[in-house]
Amino acid sequence: MRAIGKLVIFSAPSGAGKTTLVKEILKNEKFRLEFSVSACSREKRANEIHGRDYYFLSVAEFKVKIAENAFVEWEEVYADSYYGTLKSEVEHIRNSGKNVVFDVDVAGGLNIKNQFGDNALSLFIMPPSIEELENRLRNRKSDNEDSIKKRLAKAEFEITFADKFDKIIINDDLQTAVREIQNILDCFLKE
Ligand code: ADP
Ligand code: 5GP
């Protein structure tokens, strides 16, 4: 038997490869995983879809949801860019008999782990180096220079929290990282 209603948290500095890894892991149906779509107030990127990648809200709309206590956690990840995990999203996935996957920043990941304890597994995705992180952010071509600088500055700080997570995964070779995560999930999601 496999567990249901458990939470798997992916946190990392932006550009380390969380989104890529999460997509790979979601392909493995045996884990019964569903992605928790967050709300956020940044601009939508060209390849993103409202409701699939994020619920894109204005800053004002996001603040209304904060006031309504609609979030499990939320952070102003970058100035005026709010991101938050919706309670409704987590409840819906757990009630449908699935396990929940989160792609959240480091503070958000630690916050969710604190609230859900042993029902949650927190994974820190580590880039092989800051230089490689910068390469990945540039090659992704989704952020302007200012945004890349902000993300790199924040990355060095975020990496200092890595040892507070249940596991650290070094995302150097993608397939090696995927296999490592699958082995960890095989264990965590066994009832
Ligand atoms: P995040 O979600 O953490 O911000 P992404 O998944 O968007 O990061 O990855 C950032 C960029 O790095 C993307 O262009 C992605 O294709 C690339 N990437 C991810 N993992 C690897 C890897 N192991 N080796 C090389 N490039 C990678
Ligand atoms: P991006 O703009 O690259 O999609 O995401 C920027 C950062 O916000 C990433 O570290 C991502 O994991 C984080 N993030 C996405 N959703 C949430 C959320 O719901 N809560 C928190 N705390 N961070 C989030």
Short mmCIF file of C-alpha atoms and ligand atoms in Angstrom, two decimals:
data_model
loop_
_atom_site.label_atom_id
_atom_site.label_comp_id
_atom_site.label_asym_id
_atom_site.label_seq_id
_atom_site.Cartn_x
_atom_site.Cartn_y
_atom_site.Cartn_z
CA MET A 1 0.00 0.00 0.00
CA ARG A 2 1.11 3.54 -0.71
CA ALA A 3 0.41 6.54 1.47
CA ILE A 4 -2.06 9.29 0.55
CA GLY A 5 -2.35 12.83 1.88
CA LYS A 6 1.40 13.21 2.46
CA LEU A 7 3.33 16.33 1.48
CA VAL A 8 6.55 16.54 -0.52
CA ILE A 9 8.24 19.93 -0.47
CA PHE A 10 10.80 21.05 -3.05
CA SER A 11 12.73 24.18 -2.11
CA ALA A 12 15.80 25.69 -3.70
CA PRO A 13 17.26 28.95 -4.90
CA SER A 14 15.52 30.04 -8.10
CA GLY A 15 17.25 28.43 -11.10
CA ALA A 16 18.53 25.32 -9.27
CA GLY A 17 16.10 23.12 -11.19
CA LYS A 18 13.10 22.59 -8.90
CA THR A 19 10.49 23.02 -11.62
CA THR A 20 12.36 20.64 -13.94
CA LEU A 21 12.72 18.00 -11.22
CA VAL A 22 9.12 18.33 -10.05
CA LYS A 23 7.90 17.79 -13.63
CA GLU A 24 10.02 14.64 -13.91
CA ILE A 25 8.80 13.25 -10.57
CA LEU A 26 5.14 13.97 -11.39
CA LYS A 27 5.44 11.68 -14.42
CA ASN A 28 5.80 8.69 -12.10
CA GLU A 29 2.17 7.79 -11.45
CA LYS A 30 2.90 5.23 -8.75
CA PHE A 31 3.56 8.04 -6.28
CA ARG A 32 0.02 9.49 -6.70
CA LEU A 33 1.40 13.02 -6.59
CA GLU A 34 -0.38 16.25 -7.52
CA PHE A 35 1.21 19.66 -7.79
CA SER A 36 -0.03 22.37 -5.44
CA VAL A 37 -0.55 25.40 -7.68
CA SER A 38 0.48 28.51 -5.74
CA ALA A 39 -0.90 32.01 -6.03
CA CYS A 40 1.59 34.69 -7.05
CA SER A 41 1.66 38.35 -8.00
CA ARG A 42 4.55 38.38 -10.48
CA GLU A 43 4.08 38.76 -14.23
CA LYS A 44 3.15 35.59 -16.10
CA ARG A 45 5.98 34.25 -18.31
CA ALA A 46 5.26 33.47 -21.97
CA ASN A 47 5.10 29.70 -21.46
CA GLU A 48 3.00 29.79 -18.28
CA ILE A 49 -0.72 29.11 -17.91
CA HIS A 50 -2.99 30.53 -15.20
CA GLY A 51 -4.22 27.67 -13.00
CA ARG A 52 -1.53 25.26 -14.18
CA ASP A 53 1.71 27.03 -13.20
CA TYR A 54 0.30 29.62 -10.80
CA TYR A 55 -2.88 31.47 -10.01
CA PHE A 56 -1.71 34.89 -11.20
CA LEU A 57 -3.16 37.65 -9.00
CA SER A 58 -2.57 41.38 -8.71
CA VAL A 59 -0.84 42.55 -5.52
CA ALA A 60 -4.22 43.89 -4.34
CA GLU A 61 -5.97 40.56 -4.98
CA PHE A 62 -3.17 38.73 -3.19
CA LYS A 63 -3.55 41.02 -0.16
CA VAL A 64 -7.27 40.29 0.00
CA LYS A 65 -6.47 36.56 0.23
CA ILE A 66 -3.97 37.25 3.04
CA ALA A 67 -6.71 39.14 4.91
CA GLU A 68 -9.11 36.22 4.35
CA ASN A 69 -6.54 33.84 5.90
CA ALA A 70 -6.61 31.79 2.68
CA PHE A 71 -2.94 30.74 2.80
CA VAL A 72 -1.09 27.89 4.51
CA GLU A 73 1.94 30.18 4.11
CA TRP A 74 2.89 33.14 1.97
CA GLU A 75 6.05 35.19 1.38
CA GLU A 76 7.03 38.37 -0.39
CA VAL A 77 9.75 36.39 -2.16
CA TYR A 78 11.01 39.45 -4.08
CA ALA A 79 9.91 43.08 -3.66
CA ASP A 80 6.21 43.26 -4.67
CA SER A 81 6.26 39.60 -5.80
CA TYR A 82 4.06 37.71 -3.38
CA TYR A 83 3.80 33.91 -3.49
CA GLY A 84 1.56 31.72 -1.35
CA THR A 85 0.26 28.20 -0.83
CA LEU A 86 -3.54 28.17 -0.81
CA LYS A 87 -5.31 26.16 1.91
CA SER A 88 -8.04 25.27 -0.62
CA GLU A 89 -5.46 23.76 -2.98
CA VAL A 90 -3.86 21.54 -0.33
CA GLU A 91 -7.23 20.39 1.05
CA HIS A 92 -8.56 19.60 -2.41
CA ILE A 93 -5.55 17.42 -3.30
CA ARG A 94 -5.46 15.59 0.02
CA ASN A 95 -9.22 14.96 -0.07
CA SER A 96 -8.89 13.48 -3.55
CA GLY A 97 -6.64 10.74 -2.17
CA LYS A 98 -3.38 12.07 -3.58
CA ASN A 99 -0.06 13.26 -2.13
CA VAL A 100 0.80 16.94 -2.51
CA VAL A 101 3.93 18.36 -4.15
CA PHE A 102 5.08 21.91 -3.38
CA ASP A 103 7.56 24.09 -5.26
CA VAL A 104 8.15 26.87 -2.75
CA ASP A 105 10.98 29.11 -1.61
CA VAL A 106 13.18 28.15 1.32
CA ALA A 107 11.22 30.04 3.99
CA GLY A 108 7.94 28.61 2.66
CA GLY A 109 9.36 25.08 2.64
CA LEU A 110 10.48 25.27 6.25
CA ASN A 111 7.14 26.79 7.22
CA ILE A 112 5.13 23.93 5.63
CA LYS A 113 7.43 21.32 7.18
CA ASN A 114 6.90 22.93 10.60
CA GLN A 115 3.12 22.81 10.24
CA PHE A 116 2.84 19.23 8.93
CA GLY A 117 5.77 17.51 10.71
CA ASP A 118 6.21 13.82 9.84
CA ASN A 119 3.47 13.99 7.21
CA ALA A 120 5.80 16.22 5.18
CA LEU A 121 9.18 15.56 3.56
CA SER A 122 11.30 18.63 2.82
CA LEU A 123 13.84 18.42 -0.02
CA PHE A 124 16.45 21.10 -0.67
CA ILE A 125 17.58 21.17 -4.30
CA MET A 126 21.19 22.36 -4.37
CA PRO A 127 22.82 23.73 -7.54
CA PRO A 128 26.31 22.30 -8.19
CA SER A 129 27.76 25.85 -7.77
CA ILE A 130 26.72 29.52 -7.83
CA GLU A 131 28.40 29.84 -11.25
CA GLU A 132 26.25 27.02 -12.65
CA LEU A 133 23.17 28.59 -11.03
CA GLU A 134 23.93 31.83 -12.88
CA ASN A 135 24.39 29.90 -16.15
CA ARG A 136 21.04 28.19 -15.69
CA LEU A 137 19.23 31.44 -14.91
CA ARG A 138 20.74 33.08 -18.01
CA ASN A 139 20.10 30.10 -20.30
CA ARG A 140 16.48 29.90 -19.13
CA LYS A 141 15.99 33.37 -20.70
CA SER A 142 12.97 34.08 -18.52
CA ASP A 143 14.39 36.82 -16.28
CA ASN A 144 15.88 40.20 -17.05
CA GLU A 145 19.29 41.24 -15.71
CA ASP A 146 17.83 42.90 -12.64
CA SER A 147 15.79 39.81 -11.78
CA ILE A 148 18.82 37.51 -12.28
CA LYS A 149 20.90 39.69 -9.90
CA LYS A 150 18.13 39.58 -7.26
CA ARG A 151 17.84 35.80 -7.56
CA LEU A 152 21.60 35.25 -7.27
CA ALA A 153 21.90 37.54 -4.26
CA LYS A 154 19.10 35.67 -2.53
CA ALA A 155 20.53 32.25 -3.48
CA GLU A 156 23.66 32.63 -1.36
CA PHE A 157 21.50 33.39 1.68
CA GLU A 158 19.05 30.55 0.97
CA ILE A 159 21.82 27.95 0.68
CA THR A 160 22.72 28.61 4.33
CA PHE A 161 19.36 26.97 5.29
CA ALA A 162 19.99 23.73 3.36
CA ASP A 163 20.83 21.66 6.43
CA LYS A 164 17.44 22.47 8.00
CA PHE A 165 15.77 20.30 5.35
CA ASP A 166 15.14 16.53 5.62
CA LYS A 167 17.31 15.83 2.54
CA ILE A 168 19.68 17.77 0.29
CA ILE A 169 19.69 16.75 -3.38
CA ILE A 170 22.53 18.04 -5.57
CA ASN A 171 21.07 18.73 -9.01
CA ASP A 172 24.18 18.28 -11.15
CA ASP A 173 23.24 15.50 -13.56
CA LEU A 174 19.45 15.67 -13.94
CA GLN A 175 18.77 11.93 -14.26
CA THR A 176 20.93 11.13 -11.22
CA ALA A 177 18.97 13.67 -9.16
CA VAL A 178 15.64 12.24 -10.42
CA ARG A 179 16.67 8.69 -9.42
CA GLU A 180 17.82 9.86 -6.00
CA ILE A 181 14.49 11.59 -5.35
CA GLN A 182 12.53 8.56 -6.56
CA ASN A 183 14.40 6.34 -4.09
CA ILE A 184 13.66 8.75 -1.25
CA LEU A 185 9.96 8.89 -2.21
CA ASP A 186 9.74 5.11 -2.44
CA CYS A 187 10.61 5.07 1.24
CA PHE A 188 8.62 8.12 2.41
CA LEU A 189 5.41 7.21 0.59
CA LYS A 190 5.31 3.62 1.81
CA GLU A 191 2.63 3.13 4.43
P1 ADP B 1 13.79 26.56 -10.66
O1 ADP B 1 12.41 26.00 -10.80
O2 ADP B 1 14.50 26.02 -9.47
O3 ADP B 1 13.83 28.06 -10.73
P2 ADP B 1 14.21 25.47 -13.37
O4 ADP B 1 13.66 24.09 -13.25
O5 ADP B 1 13.44 26.49 -14.11
O6 ADP B 1 14.65 26.04 -11.91
O7 ADP B 1 15.66 25.30 -14.02
C1 ADP B 1 16.44 26.42 -14.38
C2 ADP B 1 17.12 26.14 -15.72
O8 ADP B 1 18.12 25.11 -15.54
C3 ADP B 1 16.16 25.62 -16.79
O9 ADP B 1 16.52 26.19 -18.04
C4 ADP B 1 16.40 24.09 -16.78
O10 ADP B 1 16.16 23.51 -18.04
C5 ADP B 1 17.88 23.99 -16.40
N1 ADP B 1 18.23 22.78 -15.63
C6 ADP B 1 17.53 22.19 -14.63
N2 ADP B 1 18.19 21.13 -14.13
C7 ADP B 1 19.34 21.02 -14.82
C8 ADP B 1 20.48 20.12 -14.77
N3 ADP B 1 20.54 19.10 -13.91
N4 ADP B 1 21.49 20.34 -15.62
C9 ADP B 1 21.44 21.39 -16.49
N5 ADP B 1 20.42 22.28 -16.60
C10 ADP B 1 19.38 22.11 -15.78
P1 5GP B 2 9.47 31.80 -9.85
O1 5GP B 2 9.14 33.27 -9.96
O2 5GP B 2 10.85 31.47 -10.38
O3 5GP B 2 8.39 30.90 -10.40
O4 5GP B 2 9.51 31.48 -8.30
C1 5GP B 2 10.27 32.26 -7.44
C2 5GP B 2 10.35 31.58 -6.10
O5 5GP B 2 9.06 31.57 -5.46
C3 5GP B 2 10.78 30.11 -6.20
O6 5GP B 2 11.75 29.89 -5.18
C4 5GP B 2 9.51 29.36 -5.91
O7 5GP B 2 9.77 28.08 -5.34
C5 5GP B 2 8.85 30.29 -4.91
N1 5GP B 2 7.43 30.00 -4.71
C6 5GP B 2 6.54 29.56 -5.61
N2 5GP B 2 5.34 29.37 -5.03
C7 5GP B 2 5.49 29.66 -3.71
C8 5GP B 2 4.61 29.63 -2.58
O8 5GP B 2 3.44 29.29 -2.65
N3 5GP B 2 5.14 30.01 -1.40
C9 5GP B 2 6.42 30.40 -1.26
N4 5GP B 2 6.84 30.72 -0.04
N5 5GP B 2 7.27 30.44 -2.29
C10 5GP B 2 6.82 30.07 -3.51
#
